XYZ file of C-alpha atoms in Angstrom:
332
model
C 53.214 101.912 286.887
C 49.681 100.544 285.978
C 49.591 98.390 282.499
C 48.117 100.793 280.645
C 51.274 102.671 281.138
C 53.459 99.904 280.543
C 51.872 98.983 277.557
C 51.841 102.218 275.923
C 55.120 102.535 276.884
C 56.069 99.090 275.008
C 54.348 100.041 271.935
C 56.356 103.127 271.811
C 59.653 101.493 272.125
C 58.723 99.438 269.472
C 57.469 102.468 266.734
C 60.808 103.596 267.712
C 62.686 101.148 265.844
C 64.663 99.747 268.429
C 63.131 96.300 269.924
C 66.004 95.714 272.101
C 69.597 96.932 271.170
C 72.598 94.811 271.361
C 75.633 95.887 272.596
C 77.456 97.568 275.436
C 79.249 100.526 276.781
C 79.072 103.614 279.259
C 81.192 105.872 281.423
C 83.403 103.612 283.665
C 81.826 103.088 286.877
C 84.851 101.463 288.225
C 88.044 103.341 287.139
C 87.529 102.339 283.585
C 90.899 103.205 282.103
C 92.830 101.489 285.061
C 90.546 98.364 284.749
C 91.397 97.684 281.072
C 95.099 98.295 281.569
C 94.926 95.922 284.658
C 93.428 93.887 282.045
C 96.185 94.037 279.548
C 98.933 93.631 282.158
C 98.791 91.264 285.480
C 95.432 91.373 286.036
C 95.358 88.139 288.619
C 92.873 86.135 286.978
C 91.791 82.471 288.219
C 91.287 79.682 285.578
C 89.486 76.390 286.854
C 88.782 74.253 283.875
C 87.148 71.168 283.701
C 87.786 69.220 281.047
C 85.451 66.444 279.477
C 86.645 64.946 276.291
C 88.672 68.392 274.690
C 85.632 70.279 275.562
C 85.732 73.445 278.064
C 83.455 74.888 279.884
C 84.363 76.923 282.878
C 84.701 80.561 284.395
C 87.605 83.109 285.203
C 87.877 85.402 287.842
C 88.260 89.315 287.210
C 90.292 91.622 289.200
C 87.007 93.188 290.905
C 85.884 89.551 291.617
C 83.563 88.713 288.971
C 83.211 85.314 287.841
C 82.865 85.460 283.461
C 81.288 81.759 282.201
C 82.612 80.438 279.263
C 82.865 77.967 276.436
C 85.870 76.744 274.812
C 85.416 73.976 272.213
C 87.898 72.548 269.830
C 91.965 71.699 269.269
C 93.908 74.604 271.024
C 95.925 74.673 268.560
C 93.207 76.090 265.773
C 92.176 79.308 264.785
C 90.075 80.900 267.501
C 87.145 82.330 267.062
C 85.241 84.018 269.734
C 81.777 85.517 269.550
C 80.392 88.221 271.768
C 76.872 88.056 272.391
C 74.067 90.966 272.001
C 71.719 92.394 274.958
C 70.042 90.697 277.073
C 71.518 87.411 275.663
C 74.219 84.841 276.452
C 76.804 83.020 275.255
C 74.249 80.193 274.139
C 72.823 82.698 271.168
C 75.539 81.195 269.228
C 74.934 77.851 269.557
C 74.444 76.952 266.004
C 77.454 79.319 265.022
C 79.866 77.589 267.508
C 78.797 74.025 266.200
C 79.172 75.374 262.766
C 82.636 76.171 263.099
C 83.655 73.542 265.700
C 82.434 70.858 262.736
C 84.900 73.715 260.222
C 87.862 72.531 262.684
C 87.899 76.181 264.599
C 88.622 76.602 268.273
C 85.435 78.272 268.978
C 84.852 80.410 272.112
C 81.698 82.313 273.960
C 81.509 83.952 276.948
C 78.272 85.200 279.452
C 79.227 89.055 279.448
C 79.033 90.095 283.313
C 75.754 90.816 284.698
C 74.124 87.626 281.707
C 73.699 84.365 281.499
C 75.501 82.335 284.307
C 77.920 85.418 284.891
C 78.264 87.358 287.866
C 75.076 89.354 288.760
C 77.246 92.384 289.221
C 75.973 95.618 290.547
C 78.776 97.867 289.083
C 81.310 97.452 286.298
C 77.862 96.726 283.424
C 79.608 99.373 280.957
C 81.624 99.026 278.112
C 85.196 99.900 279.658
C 84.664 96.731 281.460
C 83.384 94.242 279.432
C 86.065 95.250 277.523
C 88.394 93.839 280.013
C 86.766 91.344 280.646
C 87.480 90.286 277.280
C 90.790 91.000 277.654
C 91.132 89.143 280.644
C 89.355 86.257 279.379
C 92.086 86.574 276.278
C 95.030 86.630 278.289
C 93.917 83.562 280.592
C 93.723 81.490 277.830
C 96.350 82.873 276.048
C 94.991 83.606 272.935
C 96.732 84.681 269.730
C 95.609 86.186 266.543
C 91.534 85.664 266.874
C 88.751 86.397 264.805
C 85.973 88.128 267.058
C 82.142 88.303 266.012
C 79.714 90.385 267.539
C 76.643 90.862 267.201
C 74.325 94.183 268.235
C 75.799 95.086 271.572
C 78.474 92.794 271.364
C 79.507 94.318 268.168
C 79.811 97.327 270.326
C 82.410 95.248 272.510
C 84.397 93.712 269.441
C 84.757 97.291 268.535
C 85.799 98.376 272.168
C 88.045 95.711 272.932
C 89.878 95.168 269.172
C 90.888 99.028 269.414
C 92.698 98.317 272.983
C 94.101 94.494 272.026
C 97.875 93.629 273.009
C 99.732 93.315 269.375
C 99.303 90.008 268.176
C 95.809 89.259 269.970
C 93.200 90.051 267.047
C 93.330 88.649 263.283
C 90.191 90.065 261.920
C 87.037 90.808 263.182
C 83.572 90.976 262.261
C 80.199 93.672 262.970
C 76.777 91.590 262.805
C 73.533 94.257 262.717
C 76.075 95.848 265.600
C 75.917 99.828 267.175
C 78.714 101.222 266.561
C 78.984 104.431 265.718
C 76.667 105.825 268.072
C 72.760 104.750 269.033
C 71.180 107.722 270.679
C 70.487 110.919 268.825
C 72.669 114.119 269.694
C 74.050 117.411 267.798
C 76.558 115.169 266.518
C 74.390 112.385 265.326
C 71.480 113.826 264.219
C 70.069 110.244 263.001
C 70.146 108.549 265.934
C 67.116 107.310 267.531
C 65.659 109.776 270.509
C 66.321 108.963 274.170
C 63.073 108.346 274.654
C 63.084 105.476 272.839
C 65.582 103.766 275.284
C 63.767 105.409 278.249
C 60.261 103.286 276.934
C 63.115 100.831 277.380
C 64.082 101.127 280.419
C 60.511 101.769 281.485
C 59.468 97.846 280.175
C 61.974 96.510 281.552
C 61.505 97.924 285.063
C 57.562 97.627 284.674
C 57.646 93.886 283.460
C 60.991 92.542 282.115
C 59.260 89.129 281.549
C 56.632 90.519 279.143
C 58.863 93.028 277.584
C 61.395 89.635 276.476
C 58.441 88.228 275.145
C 57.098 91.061 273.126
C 60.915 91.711 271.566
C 61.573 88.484 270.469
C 58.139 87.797 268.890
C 58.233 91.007 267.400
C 60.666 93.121 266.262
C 64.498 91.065 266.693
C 63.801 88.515 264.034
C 61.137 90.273 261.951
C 58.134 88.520 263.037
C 56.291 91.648 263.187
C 56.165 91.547 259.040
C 53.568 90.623 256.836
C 54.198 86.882 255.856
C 56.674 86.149 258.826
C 56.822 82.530 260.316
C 57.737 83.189 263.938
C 59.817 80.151 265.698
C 58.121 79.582 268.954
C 61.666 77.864 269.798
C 63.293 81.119 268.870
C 61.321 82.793 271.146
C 61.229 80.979 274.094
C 64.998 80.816 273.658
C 65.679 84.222 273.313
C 63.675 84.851 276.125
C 65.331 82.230 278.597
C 68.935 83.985 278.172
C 67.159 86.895 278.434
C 65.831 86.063 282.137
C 68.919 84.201 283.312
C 70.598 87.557 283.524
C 70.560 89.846 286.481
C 67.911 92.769 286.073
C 70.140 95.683 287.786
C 72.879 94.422 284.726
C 70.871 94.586 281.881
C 69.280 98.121 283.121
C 72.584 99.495 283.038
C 73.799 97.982 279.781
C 70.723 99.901 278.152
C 72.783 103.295 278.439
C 76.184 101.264 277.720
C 74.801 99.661 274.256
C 72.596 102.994 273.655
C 75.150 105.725 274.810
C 78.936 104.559 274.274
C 80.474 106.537 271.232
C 82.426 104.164 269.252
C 83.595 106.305 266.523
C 87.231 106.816 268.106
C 87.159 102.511 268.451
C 86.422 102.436 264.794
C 89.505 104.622 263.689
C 91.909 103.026 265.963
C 91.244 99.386 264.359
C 93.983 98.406 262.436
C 92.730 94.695 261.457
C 90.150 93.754 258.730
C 86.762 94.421 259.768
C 83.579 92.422 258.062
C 80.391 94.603 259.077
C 77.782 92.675 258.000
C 74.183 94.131 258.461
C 70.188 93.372 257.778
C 68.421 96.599 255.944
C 65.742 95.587 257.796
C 67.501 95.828 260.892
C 64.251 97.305 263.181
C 66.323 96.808 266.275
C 69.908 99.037 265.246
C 68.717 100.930 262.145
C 71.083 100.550 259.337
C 71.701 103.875 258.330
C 72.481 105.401 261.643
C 75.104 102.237 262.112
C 76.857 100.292 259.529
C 76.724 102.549 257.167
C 78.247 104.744 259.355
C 80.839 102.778 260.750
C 82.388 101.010 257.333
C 83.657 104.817 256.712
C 85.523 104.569 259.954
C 87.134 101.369 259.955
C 90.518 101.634 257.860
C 90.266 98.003 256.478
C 86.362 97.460 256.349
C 83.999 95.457 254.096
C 80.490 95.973 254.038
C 77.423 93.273 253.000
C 74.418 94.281 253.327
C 71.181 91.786 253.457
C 68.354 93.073 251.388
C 65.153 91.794 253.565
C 66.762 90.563 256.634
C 66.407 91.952 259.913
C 68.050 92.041 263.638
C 68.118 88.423 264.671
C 69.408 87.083 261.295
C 72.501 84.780 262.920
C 69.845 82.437 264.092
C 66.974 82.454 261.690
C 69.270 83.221 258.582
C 72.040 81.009 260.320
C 72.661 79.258 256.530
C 73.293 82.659 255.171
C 75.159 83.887 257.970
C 77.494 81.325 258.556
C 78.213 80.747 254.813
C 79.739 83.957 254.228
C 81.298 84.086 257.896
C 83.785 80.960 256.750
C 84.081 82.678 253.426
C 85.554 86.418 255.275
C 87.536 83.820 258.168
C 89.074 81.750 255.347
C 90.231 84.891 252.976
């Protein structure tokens, strides 16, 4: 691909009003239905913790022999909270979330989703079914009761996923940020979605130069620095971009079609807990309309808040905002 190519082919992605997506799911490559029960029942699952002053940070072992990173701050005995992180990111996007809500008195949790961060590199498995079960087994290992999960983009696409399979008794509430569900790509039955194409041009950048095509989402289009008057965070940037290059390339080229493909509208029925979906409507990344606006007619116990300016990326540079209202919907 010469760079004329690949730069057309960025600038097209970008008209198209994603930027990057966030969240996750696909057709099974690995028995997808069998995983998750595995996941839900004995899955054998190795927990190695090493403990420095209350604080956890560690890994677990999947049936299929991936290894899922993870943080676990705060008394056991608290609420949990566990955030799921968006595409190509890592558990460190919510940093200032989990020290937030550690400083609230929350057990706060965050894992690398397979294939990110200091996960596995896996070559199979990168499709919703499974990091579904890998949240479950993650759950079970630590033996986790009644949690509140946050997601954001993709991650949101997980919550969704994993909340409508949850053992009784696992989930308290969960929570949507600027997330996919229903359904990204366009079809017959969602005739707003955004054209394949669009996630081809992605898939195209990313192949072409993933390096460049980091740096030209997160200066861009995730946090709105692509608007008149914008202050972009170098910080932000280069942060976004370093989770974004600590994951495995093969990984995040398949969780394009998971967060971009995967049909969430049966998930969203089958939730029975309270559901916050909390959205920018200048969301250039996962259009509002085609998503939470969508989705808070699905949910059978859903609330909807809607940010009048803000866009993709607004847990970190609306963090204040964010993490306000977040104690507020945890605390109700």
């Amino acid at each position: 691909m010469t760079a004329t190519k690949l730069t057309t082919s960025r600038r097209s992605v970008m008209q198209g009003g994603l930027g990057v997506a966030a969240l996750a799911a696909l057709p099974a490559t690995m028995l997808p239905g069998t995983v998750f029960a595995q996941a839900n029942q004995a899955i054998p699952t190795q927990l190695v913790p090493q403990k420095q002053e209350g604080i956890i940070m560690d890994t677990i072992t999947t049936a299929d022999g991936a290894r899922i990173f993870f943080k676990d701050w705060g008394p056991k005995a608290a609420q949990a909270v566990m955030f799921h992180h968006g595409w190509p990111l890592s558990a460190d996007d919510w940093d200032n979330q989990m020290l937030y809500f550690l400083a609230k008195g929350y057990r706060v949790i965050a894992h690398d989703r397979r294939g990110h961060g200091r996960s596995t590199q896996t070559y199979s498995g990168n499709e919703m079914d499974t990091y579904a079960a890998d949240v479950a087994a993650l759950v079970k290992a630590l033996d986790l009761k009644n949690v509140i999960h946050v997601g954001h983009s993709t991650g949101g696409g997980e919550v969704a996923h994993y909340v409508a399979r949850a053992e009784k008794g696992r989930v308290a509430k969960a929570v949507l940020i600027g997330a996919v569900p229903p359904v990204m790509v366009k079809s017959d039955k969602n005739p707003g979605g955004l054209p394949i194409e669009v996630f081809d041009g992605f898939r195209a950048a990313h192949v072409g130069n993933r390096a460049q095509f980091f740096r030209d989402v997160a200066s861009g289009p995730f946090y709105g620095y692509n608007r008149p008057g914008a202050e972009p965070s170098q910080g932000v940037i280069d942060n976004w971009w370093r989770q974004g290059m600590m994951g495995g390339t093969k990984a995040q080229y398949d969780c394009i079609k998971a967060f971009s493909e995967t049909d969430f509208t049966d998930d969203l029925k089958k939730i029975d807990v309270p559901v916050l979906i909390m959205h920018g409507d200048d969301d250039q990344i996962v259009p509002i309309a085609d998503s939470a606006l969508l989705a808070i007619k699905l949910v059978q116990k859903g609330t909807l808040k809607v940010y009048k300016g803000l866009g993709h990326g607004m847990a970190t540079v609306n963090a204040d905002i964010i993490n306000e209202d977040l104690l507020a919907y945890f605390k109700a």
